[in-house]
């Protein structure tokens, strides 16, 4: 009897197994718990930093009753991928997730989820902040708010970009 | 043919989200100039200092060269997150 030994496929290294990017632009509500579970489950990393941004009820001196987000399909995903790639060049990261909602939203709805795993908390914290700072200044999303005046009359306005967001981004180039 | 896209406030101001230019080659600033010559009322919106430009879905400077088949986009500063 002849025995045939098949050669084992080379094991995929742990680092490759863990370096998973998830980028999604969606029109449905974010499921923060599910995103966290998918991110941290079996990552093997000891640290996980999350940021969740939500629709607030007050901006630029008026009551906000709703929000709509427009984006540039295609460029949005490319831009988010580039931001993740640059974060991976700076820190040792495991899994990285960016989920961004578009379309109409209500107050308190989650707009964006950024999650990062790493062996160390410093890298996870820093990368999470870096990704948000880049996203705020580069990724092609635009917010339009529905606001009500003092008489409750509704109107719409595009949200203005903030100089403070650009200043936060500048800190990364200076460092 | 070059596809040109406009987003957000700029799209509303110009009254359209997409236009195509036949037989254009030159820089992004020349492309913007061409559009403003064809549509003089676009100039105050399109020529604003804060308008950003993308070439083939990546942020680009005014000197970037545009060729047939490219996709160009103009938009206001981004406000996501």
CSV table of C-alpha atoms in Angstrom, one decimal:
chain,number,residue,atom,x,y,z
A,1,UNK,CA,0.0,0.0,0.0
A,2,UNK,CA,1.3,3.3,-0.9
A,3,UNK,CA,0.7,6.3,1.3
A,4,UNK,CA,0.3,9.7,-0.2
A,5,UNK,CA,1.2,12.6,1.9
A,6,UNK,CA,-0.1,15.9,0.8
A,7,UNK,CA,2.0,18.8,1.6
A,8,UNK,CA,0.4,21.1,4.1
A,9,UNK,CA,-0.3,24.5,2.8
A,10,UNK,CA,1.9,27.1,4.6
A,11,UNK,CA,0.1,28.5,7.6
A,12,UNK,CA,-1.1,32.0,7.2
A,13,UNK,CA,0.7,34.1,9.6
A,14,UNK,CA,-1.2,35.5,12.6
A,15,UNK,CA,-0.5,39.1,11.5
A,16,UNK,CA,-2.1,38.5,8.1
A,17,UNK,CA,-5.1,36.8,9.6
A,18,UNK,CA,-5.8,39.8,11.8
A,19,UNK,CA,-5.2,42.6,9.4
A,20,UNK,CA,-8.8,42.9,8.2
A,21,UNK,CA,-10.3,46.1,7.0
A,22,UNK,CA,-14.0,46.6,6.9
A,23,UNK,CA,-15.4,49.7,5.1
A,24,UNK,CA,-19.0,50.2,4.6
A,25,UNK,CA,-21.2,53.1,3.5
A,26,UNK,CA,-24.8,52.3,4.4
A,27,UNK,CA,-28.3,53.9,4.4
A,28,UNK,CA,-29.5,51.8,7.3
A,29,UNK,CA,-29.0,52.4,11.0
A,30,UNK,CA,-25.6,51.3,12.4
A,31,UNK,CA,-25.5,48.3,14.7
A,32,UNK,CA,-22.8,49.3,17.1
A,33,UNK,CA,-22.9,46.1,19.2
A,34,UNK,CA,-22.7,43.9,16.1
A,35,UNK,CA,-19.8,46.0,14.7
A,36,UNK,CA,-17.9,45.6,18.0
A,37,UNK,CA,-18.5,41.9,18.1
A,38,UNK,CA,-17.3,41.4,14.5
A,39,UNK,CA,-14.3,43.6,15.2
A,40,UNK,CA,-13.1,42.1,18.4
A,41,UNK,CA,-14.2,38.5,18.0
A,42,UNK,CA,-11.1,36.3,17.5
A,43,UNK,CA,-8.9,39.3,16.8
A,44,UNK,CA,-6.6,38.1,19.5
A,45,UNK,CA,-5.7,41.7,20.2
A,46,UNK,CA,-5.7,43.0,23.7
A,47,UNK,CA,-6.9,46.5,22.9
A,48,UNK,CA,-9.9,47.8,21.0
A,49,UNK,CA,-10.7,51.5,20.6
A,50,UNK,CA,-14.1,52.7,19.3
A,51,UNK,CA,-15.5,56.0,18.2
A,52,UNK,CA,-19.2,56.6,17.5
A,53,UNK,CA,-20.5,59.9,16.2
A,54,UNK,CA,-24.2,60.7,16.4
A,55,UNK,CA,-26.6,63.4,15.1
A,56,UNK,CA,-26.8,66.2,17.7
A,57,UNK,CA,-29.8,68.3,18.3
A,58,UNK,CA,-28.1,71.7,18.3
A,59,UNK,CA,-25.7,73.3,15.9
A,60,UNK,CA,-24.7,76.9,14.9
A,61,UNK,CA,-27.4,78.5,17.1
A,62,UNK,CA,-30.5,76.6,16.0
A,63,UNK,CA,-32.5,73.5,16.8
A,64,UNK,CA,-31.7,70.7,14.4
A,65,UNK,CA,-34.6,68.4,13.7
A,66,UNK,CA,-32.9,66.0,11.3
A,67,UNK,CA,-29.9,65.5,9.0
A,68,UNK,CA,-29.2,64.1,5.6
A,69,UNK,CA,-25.8,63.0,4.4
A,70,UNK,CA,-24.7,63.1,0.8
A,71,UNK,CA,-21.5,61.4,-0.4
A,72,UNK,CA,-19.4,60.7,-3.6
A,73,UNK,CA,-19.9,57.0,-4.2
A,74,UNK,CA,-16.6,55.4,-5.3
A,75,UNK,CA,-14.4,58.2,-4.0
A,76,UNK,CA,-15.7,57.7,-0.5
A,77,UNK,CA,-14.6,54.1,-0.3
A,78,UNK,CA,-11.2,54.9,-1.9
A,79,UNK,CA,-10.6,57.7,0.5
A,80,UNK,CA,-11.5,55.6,3.6
A,81,UNK,CA,-9.2,52.8,2.4
A,82,UNK,CA,-6.4,55.2,1.9
A,83,UNK,CA,-6.9,56.6,5.4
A,84,UNK,CA,-6.8,53.0,6.9
A,85,UNK,CA,-3.7,52.2,4.8
A,86,UNK,CA,-1.9,55.3,6.2
A,87,UNK,CA,-3.0,54.4,9.8
A,88,UNK,CA,-1.5,50.9,9.3
A,89,UNK,CA,1.8,52.5,8.2
A,90,UNK,CA,1.9,54.4,11.5
A,91,UNK,CA,0.8,51.9,14.0
A,92,UNK,CA,0.7,48.1,14.4
A,93,UNK,CA,-3.0,47.4,14.0
A,94,UNK,CA,-5.2,44.3,13.9
A,95,UNK,CA,-8.6,44.9,12.6
A,96,UNK,CA,-10.0,48.3,11.4
A,97,UNK,CA,-13.6,49.1,10.8
A,98,UNK,CA,-15.2,52.2,9.4
A,99,UNK,CA,-18.9,52.3,8.9
A,100,UNK,CA,-20.5,55.6,7.7
A,101,UNK,CA,-24.2,56.2,7.3
A,102,UNK,CA,-25.6,58.3,4.5
A,103,UNK,CA,-29.1,59.5,3.6
A,104,UNK,CA,-31.7,60.9,6.0
A,105,UNK,CA,-31.2,60.5,9.7
A,106,UNK,CA,-32.9,61.5,13.0
A,107,UNK,CA,-31.5,63.1,16.2
A,108,UNK,CA,-29.3,60.6,18.2
A,109,UNK,CA,-28.9,58.3,15.2
A,110,UNK,CA,-25.3,57.0,14.8
A,111,UNK,CA,-23.5,58.6,11.8
A,112,UNK,CA,-20.1,57.0,12.0
A,113,UNK,CA,-18.4,54.0,13.7
A,114,UNK,CA,-14.6,53.7,13.8
A,115,UNK,CA,-13.1,50.7,15.5
A,116,UNK,CA,-9.5,49.6,15.8
A,117,UNK,CA,-7.8,46.7,17.5
A,118,UNK,CA,-4.2,46.5,18.4
A,119,UNK,CA,-1.9,44.6,20.8
A,120,UNK,CA,-1.5,47.9,22.7
A,121,UNK,CA,-4.0,50.6,23.8
A,122,UNK,CA,-1.8,53.5,22.8
A,123,UNK,CA,-1.8,52.4,19.1
A,124,UNK,CA,-5.6,51.7,19.2
A,125,UNK,CA,-6.4,55.1,20.8
A,126,UNK,CA,-4.1,57.0,18.5
A,127,UNK,CA,-5.2,55.3,15.3
A,128,UNK,CA,-8.9,55.7,16.1
A,129,UNK,CA,-8.4,59.5,16.5
A,130,UNK,CA,-6.2,59.7,13.5
A,131,UNK,CA,-8.8,58.0,11.3
A,132,UNK,CA,-11.5,60.3,12.5
A,133,UNK,CA,-9.4,63.4,12.0
A,134,UNK,CA,-8.6,62.4,8.5
A,135,UNK,CA,-12.2,61.3,7.7
A,136,UNK,CA,-13.5,64.7,8.9
A,137,UNK,CA,-11.2,66.6,6.6
A,138,UNK,CA,-10.9,64.4,3.5
A,139,UNK,CA,-13.6,61.8,3.0
A,140,UNK,CA,-16.3,63.2,0.6
A,141,UNK,CA,-19.4,63.4,2.8
A,142,UNK,CA,-21.6,66.5,3.2
A,143,UNK,CA,-24.2,67.1,5.9
A,144,UNK,CA,-27.4,69.0,5.3
A,145,UNK,CA,-29.4,69.9,8.4
A,146,UNK,CA,-33.1,70.4,8.8
A,147,UNK,CA,-33.6,73.2,11.2
A,148,UNK,CA,-36.6,74.9,12.8
A,149,UNK,CA,-36.7,78.7,13.5
A,150,UNK,CA,-38.1,80.2,16.7
A,151,UNK,CA,-41.6,79.8,15.2
A,152,UNK,CA,-41.0,76.2,14.4
A,153,UNK,CA,-40.8,76.9,10.6
A,154,UNK,CA,-38.6,74.2,9.0
A,155,UNK,CA,-35.7,74.9,6.6
A,156,UNK,CA,-32.6,73.2,5.3
A,157,UNK,CA,-29.0,74.3,5.3
A,158,UNK,CA,-25.6,72.7,4.4
A,159,UNK,CA,-23.3,72.3,7.4
A,160,UNK,CA,-20.2,74.5,7.2
A,161,UNK,CA,-16.7,72.9,7.5
A,162,UNK,CA,-14.9,73.8,10.8
A,163,UNK,CA,-11.5,75.3,10.9
A,164,UNK,CA,-10.9,73.4,14.2
A,165,UNK,CA,-11.2,70.0,12.3
A,166,UNK,CA,-8.5,71.2,9.9
A,167,UNK,CA,-6.4,72.2,12.9
A,168,UNK,CA,-6.7,68.8,14.5
A,169,UNK,CA,-5.5,67.2,11.2
A,170,UNK,CA,-2.5,69.6,11.0
A,171,UNK,CA,-1.3,68.2,14.4
A,172,UNK,CA,-0.6,64.8,12.7
A,173,UNK,CA,1.6,66.3,10.0
A,174,UNK,CA,3.4,68.4,12.5
A,175,UNK,CA,4.1,65.4,14.8
B,1,UNK,CA,-14.9,63.0,-23.1
B,2,UNK,CA,-14.4,64.1,-19.5
B,3,UNK,CA,-17.1,63.5,-16.9
B,4,UNK,CA,-17.5,66.3,-14.4
B,5,UNK,CA,-19.4,65.9,-11.2
B,6,UNK,CA,-20.7,68.4,-8.6
B,7,UNK,CA,-21.7,67.7,-5.1
B,8,UNK,CA,-23.6,69.1,-2.1
B,9,UNK,CA,-24.2,72.9,-2.0
B,10,UNK,CA,-22.3,73.3,-5.3
B,11,UNK,CA,-24.6,70.9,-7.0
B,12,UNK,CA,-27.6,72.9,-5.8
B,13,UNK,CA,-26.1,76.2,-6.8
B,14,UNK,CA,-25.2,75.0,-10.3
B,15,UNK,CA,-28.5,73.2,-10.7
B,16,UNK,CA,-26.9,70.0,-11.9
B,17,UNK,CA,-24.8,67.1,-10.6
B,18,UNK,CA,-23.1,66.0,-13.8
B,19,UNK,CA,-21.9,67.4,-17.1
B,20,UNK,CA,-19.6,66.1,-19.8
B,21,UNK,CA,-17.0,67.9,-21.8
B,22,UNK,CA,-16.1,66.7,-25.3
B,23,UNK,CA,-12.5,67.0,-26.5
B,24,UNK,CA,-11.0,68.6,-23.4
B,25,UNK,CA,-7.4,68.3,-22.4
B,26,UNK,CA,-5.5,70.6,-20.0
B,27,UNK,CA,-5.2,71.2,-16.3
B,28,UNK,CA,-8.0,71.2,-13.7
B,29,UNK,CA,-7.9,75.0,-13.4
B,30,UNK,CA,-8.2,75.2,-17.2
B,31,UNK,CA,-11.2,72.9,-17.1
B,32,UNK,CA,-12.8,75.1,-14.4
B,33,UNK,CA,-12.2,78.1,-16.6
B,34,UNK,CA,-13.8,76.4,-19.6
B,35,UNK,CA,-16.9,75.6,-17.5
B,36,UNK,CA,-17.1,79.2,-16.3
B,37,UNK,CA,-16.9,80.4,-19.9
B,38,UNK,CA,-19.7,78.1,-21.0
B,39,UNK,CA,-21.8,79.0,-17.9
B,40,UNK,CA,-20.9,82.6,-16.7
B,41,UNK,CA,-23.3,82.4,-13.8
B,42,UNK,CA,-21.4,79.4,-12.4
B,43,UNK,CA,-18.3,81.5,-11.8
B,44,UNK,CA,-19.0,82.9,-8.3
B,45,UNK,CA,-19.7,79.4,-7.1
B,46,UNK,CA,-17.1,77.4,-8.9
B,47,UNK,CA,-14.2,79.8,-8.5
B,48,UNK,CA,-14.5,80.0,-4.7
B,49,UNK,CA,-11.2,79.5,-2.9
B,50,UNK,CA,-12.6,76.7,-0.7
B,51,UNK,CA,-13.9,74.5,-3.6
B,52,UNK,CA,-12.0,71.2,-3.6
B,53,UNK,CA,-11.2,69.2,-6.7
B,54,UNK,CA,-10.9,65.5,-7.3
B,55,UNK,CA,-9.4,63.7,-10.4
B,56,UNK,CA,-10.4,60.1,-10.8
B,57,UNK,CA,-11.8,60.0,-7.3
B,58,UNK,CA,-8.7,61.3,-5.6
B,59,UNK,CA,-8.1,64.9,-4.2
B,60,UNK,CA,-6.1,66.8,-6.7
B,61,UNK,CA,-4.5,70.3,-7.1
B,62,UNK,CA,-5.4,72.8,-9.8
B,63,UNK,CA,-2.3,71.9,-11.9
B,64,UNK,CA,-3.3,68.2,-12.3
B,65,UNK,CA,-3.6,67.3,-16.0
B,66,UNK,CA,-7.0,66.0,-17.2
B,67,UNK,CA,-7.3,63.6,-20.2
B,68,UNK,CA,-10.1,61.9,-22.1
B,69,UNK,CA,-11.9,59.3,-20.0
B,70,UNK,CA,-11.1,61.0,-16.7
B,71,UNK,CA,-13.6,61.8,-14.0
B,72,UNK,CA,-13.4,65.2,-12.4
B,73,UNK,CA,-15.3,66.4,-9.3
B,74,UNK,CA,-15.8,69.8,-7.7
B,75,UNK,CA,-17.2,70.1,-4.2
B,76,UNK,CA,-17.3,72.2,-1.0
B,77,UNK,CA,-15.2,71.4,2.0
B,78,UNK,CA,-16.3,68.0,3.4
B,79,UNK,CA,-18.4,67.7,6.6
B,80,UNK,CA,-18.7,64.0,7.3
B,81,UNK,CA,-18.2,62.1,10.6
